[in-house]
PDB file of C-alpha atoms in Angstrom:
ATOM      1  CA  UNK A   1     -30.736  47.753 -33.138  1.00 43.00           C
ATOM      2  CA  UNK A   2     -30.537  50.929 -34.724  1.00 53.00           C
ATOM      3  CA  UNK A   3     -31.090  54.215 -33.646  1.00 68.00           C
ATOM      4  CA  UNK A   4     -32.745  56.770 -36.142  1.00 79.00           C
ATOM      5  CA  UNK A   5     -33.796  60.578 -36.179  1.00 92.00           C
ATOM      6  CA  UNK A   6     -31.931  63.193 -34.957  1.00 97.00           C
ATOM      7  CA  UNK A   7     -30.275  62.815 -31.943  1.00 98.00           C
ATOM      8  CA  UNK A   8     -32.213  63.948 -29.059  1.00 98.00           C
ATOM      9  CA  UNK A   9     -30.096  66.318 -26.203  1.00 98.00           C
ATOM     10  CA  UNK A  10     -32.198  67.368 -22.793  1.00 98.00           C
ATOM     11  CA  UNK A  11     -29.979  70.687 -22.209  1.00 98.00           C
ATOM     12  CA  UNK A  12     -29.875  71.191 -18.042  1.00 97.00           C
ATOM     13  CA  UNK A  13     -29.493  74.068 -15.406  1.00 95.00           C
ATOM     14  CA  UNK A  14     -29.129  72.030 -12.068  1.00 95.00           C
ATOM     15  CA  UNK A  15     -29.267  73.754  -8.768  1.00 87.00           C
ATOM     16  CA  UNK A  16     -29.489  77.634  -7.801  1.00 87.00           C
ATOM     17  CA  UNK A  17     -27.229  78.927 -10.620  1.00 82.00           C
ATOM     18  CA  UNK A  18     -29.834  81.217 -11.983  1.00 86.00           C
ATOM     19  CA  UNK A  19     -27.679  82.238 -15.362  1.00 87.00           C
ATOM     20  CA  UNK A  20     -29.050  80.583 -18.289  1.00 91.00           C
ATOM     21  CA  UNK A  21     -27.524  82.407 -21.012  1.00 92.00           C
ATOM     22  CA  UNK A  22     -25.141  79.934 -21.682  1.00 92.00           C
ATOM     23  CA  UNK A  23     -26.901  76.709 -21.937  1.00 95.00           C
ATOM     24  CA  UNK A  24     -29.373  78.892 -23.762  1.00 95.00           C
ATOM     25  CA  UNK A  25     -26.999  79.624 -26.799  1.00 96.00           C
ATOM     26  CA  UNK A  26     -25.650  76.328 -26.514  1.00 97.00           C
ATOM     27  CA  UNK A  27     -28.993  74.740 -26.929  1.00 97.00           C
ATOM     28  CA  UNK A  28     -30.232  77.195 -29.888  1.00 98.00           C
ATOM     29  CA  UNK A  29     -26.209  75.805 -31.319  1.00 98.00           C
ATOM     30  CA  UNK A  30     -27.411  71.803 -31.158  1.00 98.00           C
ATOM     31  CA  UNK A  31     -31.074  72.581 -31.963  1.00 98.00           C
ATOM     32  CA  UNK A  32     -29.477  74.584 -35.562  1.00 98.00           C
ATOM     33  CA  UNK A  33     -27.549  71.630 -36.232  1.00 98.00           C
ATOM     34  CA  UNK A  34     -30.821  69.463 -35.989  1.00 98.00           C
ATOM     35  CA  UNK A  35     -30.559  67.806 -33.179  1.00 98.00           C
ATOM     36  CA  UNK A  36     -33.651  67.818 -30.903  1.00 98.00           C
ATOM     37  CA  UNK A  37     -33.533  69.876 -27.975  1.00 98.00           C
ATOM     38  CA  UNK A  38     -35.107  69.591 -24.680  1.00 98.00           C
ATOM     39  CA  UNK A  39     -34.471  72.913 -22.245  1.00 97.00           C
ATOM     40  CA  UNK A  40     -35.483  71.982 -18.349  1.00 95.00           C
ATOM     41  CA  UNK A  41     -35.071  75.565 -17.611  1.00 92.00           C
ATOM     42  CA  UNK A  42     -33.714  77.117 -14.455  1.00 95.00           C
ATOM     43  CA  UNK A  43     -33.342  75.286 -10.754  1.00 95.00           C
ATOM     44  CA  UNK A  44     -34.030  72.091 -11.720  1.00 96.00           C
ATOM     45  CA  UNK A  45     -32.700  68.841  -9.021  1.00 97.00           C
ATOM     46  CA  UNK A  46     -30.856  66.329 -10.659  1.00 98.00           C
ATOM     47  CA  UNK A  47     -33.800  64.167  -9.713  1.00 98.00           C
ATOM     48  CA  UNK A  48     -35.726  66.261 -12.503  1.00 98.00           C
ATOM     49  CA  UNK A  49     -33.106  66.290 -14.855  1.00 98.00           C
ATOM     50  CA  UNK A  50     -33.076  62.575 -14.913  1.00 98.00           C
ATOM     51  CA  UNK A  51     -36.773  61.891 -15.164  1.00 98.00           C
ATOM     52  CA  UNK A  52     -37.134  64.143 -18.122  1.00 98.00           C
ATOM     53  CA  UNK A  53     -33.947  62.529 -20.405  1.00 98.00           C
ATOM     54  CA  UNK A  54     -35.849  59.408 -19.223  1.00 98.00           C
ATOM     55  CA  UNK A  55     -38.905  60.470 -20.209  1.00 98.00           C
ATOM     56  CA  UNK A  56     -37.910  61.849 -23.422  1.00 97.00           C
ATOM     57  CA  UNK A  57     -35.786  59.347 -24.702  1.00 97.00           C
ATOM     58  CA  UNK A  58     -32.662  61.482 -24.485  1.00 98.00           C
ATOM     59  CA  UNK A  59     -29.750  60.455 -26.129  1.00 98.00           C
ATOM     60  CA  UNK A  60     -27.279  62.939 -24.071  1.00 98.00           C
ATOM     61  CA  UNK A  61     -27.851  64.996 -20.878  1.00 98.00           C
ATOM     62  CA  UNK A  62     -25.789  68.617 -21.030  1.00 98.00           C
ATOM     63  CA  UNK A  63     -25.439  70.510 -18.121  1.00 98.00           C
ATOM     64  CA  UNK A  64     -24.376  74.276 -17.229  1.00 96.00           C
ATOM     65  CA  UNK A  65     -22.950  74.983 -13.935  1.00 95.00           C
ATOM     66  CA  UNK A  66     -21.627  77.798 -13.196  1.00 92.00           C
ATOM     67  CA  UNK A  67     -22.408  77.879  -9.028  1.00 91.00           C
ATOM     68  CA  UNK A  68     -19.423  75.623  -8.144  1.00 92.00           C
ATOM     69  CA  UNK A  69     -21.301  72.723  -7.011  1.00 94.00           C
ATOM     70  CA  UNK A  70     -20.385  70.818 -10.620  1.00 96.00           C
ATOM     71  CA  UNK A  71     -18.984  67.928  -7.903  1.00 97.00           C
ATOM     72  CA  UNK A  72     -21.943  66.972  -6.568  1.00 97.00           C
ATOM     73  CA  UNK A  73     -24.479  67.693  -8.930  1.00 97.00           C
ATOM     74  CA  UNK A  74     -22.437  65.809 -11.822  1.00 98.00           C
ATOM     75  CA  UNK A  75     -22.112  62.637  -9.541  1.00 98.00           C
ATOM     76  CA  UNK A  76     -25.548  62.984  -8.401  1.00 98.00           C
ATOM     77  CA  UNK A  77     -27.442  63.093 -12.275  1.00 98.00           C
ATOM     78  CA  UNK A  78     -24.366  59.751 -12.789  1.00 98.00           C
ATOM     79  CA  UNK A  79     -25.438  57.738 -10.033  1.00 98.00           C
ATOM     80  CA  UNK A  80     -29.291  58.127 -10.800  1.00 98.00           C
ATOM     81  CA  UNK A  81     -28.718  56.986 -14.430  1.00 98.00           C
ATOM     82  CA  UNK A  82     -26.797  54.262 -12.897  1.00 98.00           C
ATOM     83  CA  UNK A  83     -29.820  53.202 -11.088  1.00 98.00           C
ATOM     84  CA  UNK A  84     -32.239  54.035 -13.403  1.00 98.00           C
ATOM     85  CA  UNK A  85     -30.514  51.353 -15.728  1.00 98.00           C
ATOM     86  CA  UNK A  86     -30.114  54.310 -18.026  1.00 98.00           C
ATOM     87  CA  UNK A  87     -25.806  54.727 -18.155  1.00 97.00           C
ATOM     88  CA  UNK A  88     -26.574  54.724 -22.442  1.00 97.00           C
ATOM     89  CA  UNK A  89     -27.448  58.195 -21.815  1.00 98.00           C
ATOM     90  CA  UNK A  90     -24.178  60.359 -21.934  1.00 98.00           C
ATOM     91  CA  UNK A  91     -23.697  63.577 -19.627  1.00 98.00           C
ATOM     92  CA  UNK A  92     -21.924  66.351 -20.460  1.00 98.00           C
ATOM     93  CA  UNK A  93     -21.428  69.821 -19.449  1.00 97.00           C
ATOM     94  CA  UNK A  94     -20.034  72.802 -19.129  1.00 95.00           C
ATOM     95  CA  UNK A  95     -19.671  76.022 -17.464  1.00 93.00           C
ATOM     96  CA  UNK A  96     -17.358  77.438 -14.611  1.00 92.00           C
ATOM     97  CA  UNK A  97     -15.416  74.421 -13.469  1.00 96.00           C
ATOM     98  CA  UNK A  98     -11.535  74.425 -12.902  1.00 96.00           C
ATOM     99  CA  UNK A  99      -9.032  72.605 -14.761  1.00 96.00           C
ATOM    100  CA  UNK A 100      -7.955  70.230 -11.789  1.00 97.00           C
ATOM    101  CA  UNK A 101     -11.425  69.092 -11.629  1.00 98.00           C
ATOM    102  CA  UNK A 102     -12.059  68.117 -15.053  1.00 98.00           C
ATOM    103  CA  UNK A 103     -10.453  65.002 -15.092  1.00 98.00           C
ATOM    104  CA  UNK A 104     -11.962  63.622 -11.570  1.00 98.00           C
ATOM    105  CA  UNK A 105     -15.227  64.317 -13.741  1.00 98.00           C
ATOM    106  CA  UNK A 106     -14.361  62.680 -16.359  1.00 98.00           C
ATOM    107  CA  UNK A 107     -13.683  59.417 -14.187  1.00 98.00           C
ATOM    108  CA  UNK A 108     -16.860  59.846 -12.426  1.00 97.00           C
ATOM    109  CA  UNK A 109     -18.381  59.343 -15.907  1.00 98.00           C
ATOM    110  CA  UNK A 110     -18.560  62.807 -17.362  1.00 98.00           C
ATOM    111  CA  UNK A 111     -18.035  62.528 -21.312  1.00 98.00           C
ATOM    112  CA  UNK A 112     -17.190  65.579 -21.611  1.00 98.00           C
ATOM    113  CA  UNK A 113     -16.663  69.543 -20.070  1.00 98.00           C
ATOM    114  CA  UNK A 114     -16.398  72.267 -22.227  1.00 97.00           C
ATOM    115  CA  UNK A 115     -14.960  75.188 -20.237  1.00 94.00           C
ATOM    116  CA  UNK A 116     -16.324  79.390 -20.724  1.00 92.00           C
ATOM    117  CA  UNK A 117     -15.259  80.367 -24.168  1.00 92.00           C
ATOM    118  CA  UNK A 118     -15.719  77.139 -26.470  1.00 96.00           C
ATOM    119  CA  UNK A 119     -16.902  77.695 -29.569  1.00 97.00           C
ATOM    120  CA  UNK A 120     -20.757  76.477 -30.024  1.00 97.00           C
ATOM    121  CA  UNK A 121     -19.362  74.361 -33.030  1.00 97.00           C
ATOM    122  CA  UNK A 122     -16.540  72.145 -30.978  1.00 98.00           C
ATOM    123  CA  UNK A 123     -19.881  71.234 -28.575  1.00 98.00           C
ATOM    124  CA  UNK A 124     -22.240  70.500 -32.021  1.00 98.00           C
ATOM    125  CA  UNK A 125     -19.000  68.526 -33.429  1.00 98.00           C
ATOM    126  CA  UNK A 126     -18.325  66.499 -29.812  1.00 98.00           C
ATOM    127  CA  UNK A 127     -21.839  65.679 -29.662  1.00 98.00           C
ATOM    128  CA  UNK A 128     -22.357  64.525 -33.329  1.00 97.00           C
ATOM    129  CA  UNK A 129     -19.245  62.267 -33.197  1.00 97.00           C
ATOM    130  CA  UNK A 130     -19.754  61.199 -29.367  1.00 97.00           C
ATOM    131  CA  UNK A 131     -23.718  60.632 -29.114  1.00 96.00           C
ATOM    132  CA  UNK A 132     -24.713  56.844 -29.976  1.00 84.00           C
ATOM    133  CA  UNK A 133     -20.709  56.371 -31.227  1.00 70.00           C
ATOM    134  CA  UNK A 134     -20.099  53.152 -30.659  1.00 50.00           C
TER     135      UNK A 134
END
């Protein structure tokens, strides 16, 4: 079963963090590169963020925290694709999140974090060659 059109990336802002600058640019970055973009805007619960990949047939979920609560709110939008039957949908994120805590992330089921500072293209490249990969 084959998977066609472009792939299809709801872009996330989870919790209070009110600065959207970042996952703005990123999102204008995949959207140039032709993927399809869907921007939840600001405050959303991971709850929300789940519905709408759902929803919209999402192929990958990115997320930008920069309020320090990339923890919870990671293992939270995890554990309701888990029970949403929806793990095909890949997470990844980015934002203000400390080294040591990338790789307890990563095991939680995080694809991938791209820290402040990395280029737009490494995220377009990651996502090309990591979205629906085998």
């Amino acid at each position: 079963m084959g998977v066609s059109g472009p792939i299809r990336v709801v872009v996330a802002k989870p919790g209070l963090d009110g600065h959207d600058r970042g996952a703005k640019v990123i999102a204008r970055a995949l959207r140039d590169a032709g993927m399809e973009v869907i921007y939840t805007g600001l405050h959303q619960t991971p709850e929300q963020i789940v519905d709408t990949a759902i929803q919209e047939d999402a192929d990958a979920i990115g997320m930008s925290i920069l309020s320090g609560a990339h923890n919870t709110l990671f293992a939270k939008v995890i554990d309701l694709l888990k029970e949403r039957d929806a793990e095909d949908i890949k997470v990844f994120g980015g934002g203000i999140i400390p080294e040591d805590d990338i790789a307890p992330l990563k095991d939680r089921g995080v694809a991938e974090i791209f820290t402040p500072g990395a280029p737009t293209g490494d995220v377009v490249d990651w996502v090309r060659s990591h979205v629906r990969a085998a």
